mmCIF file with all atom_site columns, C-alpha atoms in Angstrom:
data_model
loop_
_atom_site.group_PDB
_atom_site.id
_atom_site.type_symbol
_atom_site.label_atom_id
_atom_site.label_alt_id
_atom_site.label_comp_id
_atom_site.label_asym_id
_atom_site.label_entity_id
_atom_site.label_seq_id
_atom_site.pdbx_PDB_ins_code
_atom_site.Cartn_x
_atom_site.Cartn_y
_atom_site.Cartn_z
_atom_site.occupancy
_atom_site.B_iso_or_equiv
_atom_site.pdbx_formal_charge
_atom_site.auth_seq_id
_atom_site.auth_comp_id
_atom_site.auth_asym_id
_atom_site.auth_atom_id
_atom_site.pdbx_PDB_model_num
ATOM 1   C CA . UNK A 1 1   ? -4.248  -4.366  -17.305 1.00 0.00 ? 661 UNK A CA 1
ATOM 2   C CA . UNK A 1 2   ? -4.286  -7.476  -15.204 1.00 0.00 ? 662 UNK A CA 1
ATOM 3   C CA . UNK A 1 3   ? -5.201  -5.335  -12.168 1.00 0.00 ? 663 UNK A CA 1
ATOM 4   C CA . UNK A 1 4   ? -8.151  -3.766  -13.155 1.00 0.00 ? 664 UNK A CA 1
ATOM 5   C CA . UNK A 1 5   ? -9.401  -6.936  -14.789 1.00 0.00 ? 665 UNK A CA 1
ATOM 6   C CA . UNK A 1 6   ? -8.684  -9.504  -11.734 1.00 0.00 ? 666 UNK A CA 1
ATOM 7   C CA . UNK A 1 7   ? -8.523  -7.556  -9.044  1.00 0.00 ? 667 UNK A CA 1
ATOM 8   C CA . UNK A 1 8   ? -5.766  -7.050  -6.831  1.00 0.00 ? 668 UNK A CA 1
ATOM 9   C CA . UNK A 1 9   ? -3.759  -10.042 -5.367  1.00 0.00 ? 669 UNK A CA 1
ATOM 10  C CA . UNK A 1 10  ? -1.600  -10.213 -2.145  1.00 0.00 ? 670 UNK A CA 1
ATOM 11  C CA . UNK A 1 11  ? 2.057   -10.712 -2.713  1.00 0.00 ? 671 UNK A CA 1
ATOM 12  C CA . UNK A 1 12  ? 4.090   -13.583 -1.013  1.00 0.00 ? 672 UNK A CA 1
ATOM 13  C CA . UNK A 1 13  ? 7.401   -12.142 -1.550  1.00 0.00 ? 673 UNK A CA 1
ATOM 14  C CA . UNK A 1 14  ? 6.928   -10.301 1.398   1.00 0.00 ? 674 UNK A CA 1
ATOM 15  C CA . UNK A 1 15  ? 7.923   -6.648  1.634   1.00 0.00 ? 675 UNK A CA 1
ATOM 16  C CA . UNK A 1 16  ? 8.851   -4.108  4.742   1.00 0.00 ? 676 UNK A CA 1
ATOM 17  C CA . UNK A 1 17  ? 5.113   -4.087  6.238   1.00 0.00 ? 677 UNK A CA 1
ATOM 18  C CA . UNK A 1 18  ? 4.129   -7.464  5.419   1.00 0.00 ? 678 UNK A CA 1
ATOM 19  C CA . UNK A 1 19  ? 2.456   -9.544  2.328   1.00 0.00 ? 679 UNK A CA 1
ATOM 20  C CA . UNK A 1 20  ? 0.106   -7.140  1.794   1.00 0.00 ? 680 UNK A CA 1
ATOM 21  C CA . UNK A 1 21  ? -1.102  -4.487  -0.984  1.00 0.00 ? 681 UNK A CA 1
ATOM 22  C CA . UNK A 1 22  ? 1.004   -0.902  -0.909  1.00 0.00 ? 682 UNK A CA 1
ATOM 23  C CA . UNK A 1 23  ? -0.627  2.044   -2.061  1.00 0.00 ? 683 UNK A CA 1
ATOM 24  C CA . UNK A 1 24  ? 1.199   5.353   -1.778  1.00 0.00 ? 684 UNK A CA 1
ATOM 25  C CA . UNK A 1 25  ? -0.594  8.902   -1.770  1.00 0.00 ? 685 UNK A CA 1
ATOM 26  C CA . UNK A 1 26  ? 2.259   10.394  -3.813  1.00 0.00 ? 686 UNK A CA 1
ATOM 27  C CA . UNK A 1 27  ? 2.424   9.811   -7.508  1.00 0.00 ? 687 UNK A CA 1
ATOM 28  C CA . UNK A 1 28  ? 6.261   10.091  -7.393  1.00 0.00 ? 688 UNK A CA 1
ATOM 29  C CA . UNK A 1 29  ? 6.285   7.144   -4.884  1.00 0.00 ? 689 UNK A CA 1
ATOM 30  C CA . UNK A 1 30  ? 4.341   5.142   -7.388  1.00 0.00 ? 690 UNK A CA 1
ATOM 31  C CA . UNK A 1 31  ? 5.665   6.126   -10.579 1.00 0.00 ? 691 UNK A CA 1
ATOM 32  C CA . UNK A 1 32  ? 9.162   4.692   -9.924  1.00 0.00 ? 692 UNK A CA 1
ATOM 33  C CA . UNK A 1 33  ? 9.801   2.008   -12.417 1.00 0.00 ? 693 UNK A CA 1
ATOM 34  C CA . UNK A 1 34  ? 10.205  -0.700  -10.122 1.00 0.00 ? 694 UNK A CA 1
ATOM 35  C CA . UNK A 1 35  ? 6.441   -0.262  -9.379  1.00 0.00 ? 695 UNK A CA 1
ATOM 36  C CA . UNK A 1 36  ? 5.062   0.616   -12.926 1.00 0.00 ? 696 UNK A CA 1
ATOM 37  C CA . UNK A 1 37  ? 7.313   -2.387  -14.293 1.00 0.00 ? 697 UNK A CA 1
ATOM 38  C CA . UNK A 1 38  ? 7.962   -0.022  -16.786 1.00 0.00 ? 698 UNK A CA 1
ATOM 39  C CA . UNK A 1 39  ? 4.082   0.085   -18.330 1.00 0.00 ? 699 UNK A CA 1
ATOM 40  C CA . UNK A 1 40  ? 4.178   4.144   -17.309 1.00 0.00 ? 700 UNK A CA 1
ATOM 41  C CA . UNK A 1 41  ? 0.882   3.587   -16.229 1.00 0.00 ? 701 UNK A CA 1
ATOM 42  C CA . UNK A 1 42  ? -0.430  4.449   -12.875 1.00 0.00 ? 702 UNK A CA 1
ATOM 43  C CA . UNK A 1 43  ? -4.035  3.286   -11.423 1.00 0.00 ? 703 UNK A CA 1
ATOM 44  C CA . UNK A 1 44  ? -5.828  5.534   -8.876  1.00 0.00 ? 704 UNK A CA 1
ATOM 45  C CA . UNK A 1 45  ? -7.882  3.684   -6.767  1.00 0.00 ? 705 UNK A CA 1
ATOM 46  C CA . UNK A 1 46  ? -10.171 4.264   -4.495  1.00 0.00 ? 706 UNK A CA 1
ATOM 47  C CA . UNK A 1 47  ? -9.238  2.768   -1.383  1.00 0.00 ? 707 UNK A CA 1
ATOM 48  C CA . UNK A 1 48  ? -11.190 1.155   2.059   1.00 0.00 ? 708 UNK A CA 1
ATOM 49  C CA . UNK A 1 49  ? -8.625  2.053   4.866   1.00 0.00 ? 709 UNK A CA 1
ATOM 50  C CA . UNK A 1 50  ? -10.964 2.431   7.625   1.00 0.00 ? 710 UNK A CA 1
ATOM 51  C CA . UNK A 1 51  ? -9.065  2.601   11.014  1.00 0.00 ? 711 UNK A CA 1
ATOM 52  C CA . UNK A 1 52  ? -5.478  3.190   10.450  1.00 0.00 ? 712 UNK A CA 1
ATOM 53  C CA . UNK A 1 53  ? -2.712  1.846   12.702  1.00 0.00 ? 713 UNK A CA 1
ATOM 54  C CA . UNK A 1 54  ? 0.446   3.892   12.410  1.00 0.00 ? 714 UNK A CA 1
ATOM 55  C CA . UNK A 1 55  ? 4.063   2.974   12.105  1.00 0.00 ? 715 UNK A CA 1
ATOM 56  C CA . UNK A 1 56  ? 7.482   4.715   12.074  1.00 0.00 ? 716 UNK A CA 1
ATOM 57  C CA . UNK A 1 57  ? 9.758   1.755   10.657  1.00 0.00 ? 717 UNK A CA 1
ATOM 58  C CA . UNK A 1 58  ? 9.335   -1.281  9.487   1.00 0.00 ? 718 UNK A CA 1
ATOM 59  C CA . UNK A 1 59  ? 6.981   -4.012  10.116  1.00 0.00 ? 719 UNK A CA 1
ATOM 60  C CA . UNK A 1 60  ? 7.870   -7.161  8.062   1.00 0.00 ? 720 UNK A CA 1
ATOM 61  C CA . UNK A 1 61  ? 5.466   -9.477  10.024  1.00 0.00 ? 721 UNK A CA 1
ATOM 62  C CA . UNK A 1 62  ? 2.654   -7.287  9.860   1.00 0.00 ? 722 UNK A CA 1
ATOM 63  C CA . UNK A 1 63  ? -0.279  -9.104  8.689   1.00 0.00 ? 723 UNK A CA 1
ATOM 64  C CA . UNK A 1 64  ? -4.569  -9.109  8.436   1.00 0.00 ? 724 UNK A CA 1
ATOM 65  C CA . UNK A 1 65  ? -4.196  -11.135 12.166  1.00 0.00 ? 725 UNK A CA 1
ATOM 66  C CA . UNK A 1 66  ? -2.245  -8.391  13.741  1.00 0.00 ? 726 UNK A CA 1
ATOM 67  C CA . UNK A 1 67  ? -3.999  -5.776  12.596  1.00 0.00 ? 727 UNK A CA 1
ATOM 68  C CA . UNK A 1 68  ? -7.482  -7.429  13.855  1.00 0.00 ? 728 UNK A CA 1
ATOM 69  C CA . UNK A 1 69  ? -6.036  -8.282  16.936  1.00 0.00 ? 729 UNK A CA 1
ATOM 70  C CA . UNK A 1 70  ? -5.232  -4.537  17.494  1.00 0.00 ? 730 UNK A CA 1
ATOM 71  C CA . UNK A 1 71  ? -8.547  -3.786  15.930  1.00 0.00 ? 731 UNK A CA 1
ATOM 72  C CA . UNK A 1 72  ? -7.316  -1.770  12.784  1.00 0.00 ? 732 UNK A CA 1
ATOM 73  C CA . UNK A 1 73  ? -8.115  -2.446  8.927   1.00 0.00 ? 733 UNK A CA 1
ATOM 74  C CA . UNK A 1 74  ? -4.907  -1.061  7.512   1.00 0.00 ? 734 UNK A CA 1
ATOM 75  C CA . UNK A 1 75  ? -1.288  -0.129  8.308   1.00 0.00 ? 735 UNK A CA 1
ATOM 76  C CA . UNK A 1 76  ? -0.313  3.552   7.720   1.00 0.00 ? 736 UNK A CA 1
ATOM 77  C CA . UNK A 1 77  ? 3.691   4.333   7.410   1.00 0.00 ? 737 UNK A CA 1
ATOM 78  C CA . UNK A 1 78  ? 4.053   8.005   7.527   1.00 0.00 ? 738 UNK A CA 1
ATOM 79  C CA . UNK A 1 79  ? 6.321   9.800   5.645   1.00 0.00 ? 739 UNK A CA 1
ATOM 80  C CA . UNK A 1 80  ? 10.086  11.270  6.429   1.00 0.00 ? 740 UNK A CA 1
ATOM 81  C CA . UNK A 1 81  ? 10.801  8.491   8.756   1.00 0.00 ? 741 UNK A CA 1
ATOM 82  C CA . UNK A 1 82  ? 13.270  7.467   7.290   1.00 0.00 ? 742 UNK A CA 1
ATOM 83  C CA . UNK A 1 83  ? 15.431  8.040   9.783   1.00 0.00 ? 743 UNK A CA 1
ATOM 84  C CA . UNK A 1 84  ? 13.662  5.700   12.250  1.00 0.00 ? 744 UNK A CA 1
ATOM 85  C CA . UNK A 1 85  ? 13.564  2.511   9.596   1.00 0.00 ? 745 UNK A CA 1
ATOM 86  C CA . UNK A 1 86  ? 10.211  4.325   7.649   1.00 0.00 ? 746 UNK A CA 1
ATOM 87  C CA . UNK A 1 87  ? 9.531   5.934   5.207   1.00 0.00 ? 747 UNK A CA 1
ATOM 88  C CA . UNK A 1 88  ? 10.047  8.603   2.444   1.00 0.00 ? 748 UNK A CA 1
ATOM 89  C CA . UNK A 1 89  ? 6.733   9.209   1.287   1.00 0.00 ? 749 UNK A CA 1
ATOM 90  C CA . UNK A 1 90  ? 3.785   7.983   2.971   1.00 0.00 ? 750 UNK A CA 1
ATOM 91  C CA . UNK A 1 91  ? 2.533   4.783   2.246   1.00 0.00 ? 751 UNK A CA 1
ATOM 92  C CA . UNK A 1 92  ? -0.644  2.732   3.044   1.00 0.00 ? 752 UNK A CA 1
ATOM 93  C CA . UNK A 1 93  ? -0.791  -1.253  3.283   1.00 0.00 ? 753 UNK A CA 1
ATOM 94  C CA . UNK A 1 94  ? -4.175  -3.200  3.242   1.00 0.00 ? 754 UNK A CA 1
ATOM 95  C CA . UNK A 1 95  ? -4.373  -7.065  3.305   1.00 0.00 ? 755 UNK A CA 1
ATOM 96  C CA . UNK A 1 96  ? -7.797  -7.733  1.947   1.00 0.00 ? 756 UNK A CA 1
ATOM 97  C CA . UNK A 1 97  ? -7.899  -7.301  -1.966  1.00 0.00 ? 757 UNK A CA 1
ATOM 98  C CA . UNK A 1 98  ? -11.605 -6.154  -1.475  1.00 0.00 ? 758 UNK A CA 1
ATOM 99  C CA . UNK A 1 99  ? -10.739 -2.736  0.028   1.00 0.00 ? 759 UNK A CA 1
ATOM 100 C CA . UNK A 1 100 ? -9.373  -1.747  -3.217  1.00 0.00 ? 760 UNK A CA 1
ATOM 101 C CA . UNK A 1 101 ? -11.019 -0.850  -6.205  1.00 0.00 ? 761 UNK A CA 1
ATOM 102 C CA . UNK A 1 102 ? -8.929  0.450   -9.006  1.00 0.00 ? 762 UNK A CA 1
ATOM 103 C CA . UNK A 1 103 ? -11.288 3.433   -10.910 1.00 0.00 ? 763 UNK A CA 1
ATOM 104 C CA . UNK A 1 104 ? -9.028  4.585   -13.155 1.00 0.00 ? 764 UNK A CA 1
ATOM 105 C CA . UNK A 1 105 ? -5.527  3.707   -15.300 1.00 0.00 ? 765 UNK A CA 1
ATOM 106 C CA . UNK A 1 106 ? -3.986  6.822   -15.576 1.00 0.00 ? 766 UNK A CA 1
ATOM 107 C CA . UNK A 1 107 ? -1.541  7.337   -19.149 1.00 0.00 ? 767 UNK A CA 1
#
């Protein structure tokens, strides 16, 4: 509820690409309780990735600057990588809450 009310906020816990939003394009990757803080509500959003920069493992630093500097607008962490300190499903990190727009709160 807070979400599509306020907007999205960026995180200073910190995560394994950075302090930034994660959005995932795989329901099952965003349906796990730890993300739905069990509400068993999902929002699909509609999303402003524009030029992606790809990674295979983690990123912890990766922030707005970096991806700038590299002249990207988002971080994309494609799936099965698992093995190479990625991902399981793939997953898509912004760090400006104004390229996401939540459209829908899915029951």
């Amino acid at each position: 509820d807070k979400i599509v009310k306020t907007g999205f906020l960026l995180p200073t816990g910190g995560g394994m690409y950075g302090n930034g939003i994660y959005l995932a394009t795989d329901s099952s990757k965003s349906a796990q309780r730890m993300y739905t803080k069990g509400s068993n509500m999902l929002l699909l959003c509609k999303v402003a990735l524009g030029r992606s920069k790809m990674v295979n493992n983690a990123v912890p630093n990766a922030d707005a600057a970096m991806l700038k500097r590299d002249s990207f607008d988002s971080l994309f962490a494609k799936r099965d990588t698992k093995s190479t300190g990625g991902v399981l499903f793939d997953e898509f990190v912004v760090f400006n809450p104004a390229q996401v727009l939540p459209v829908y709160i899915i029951h």
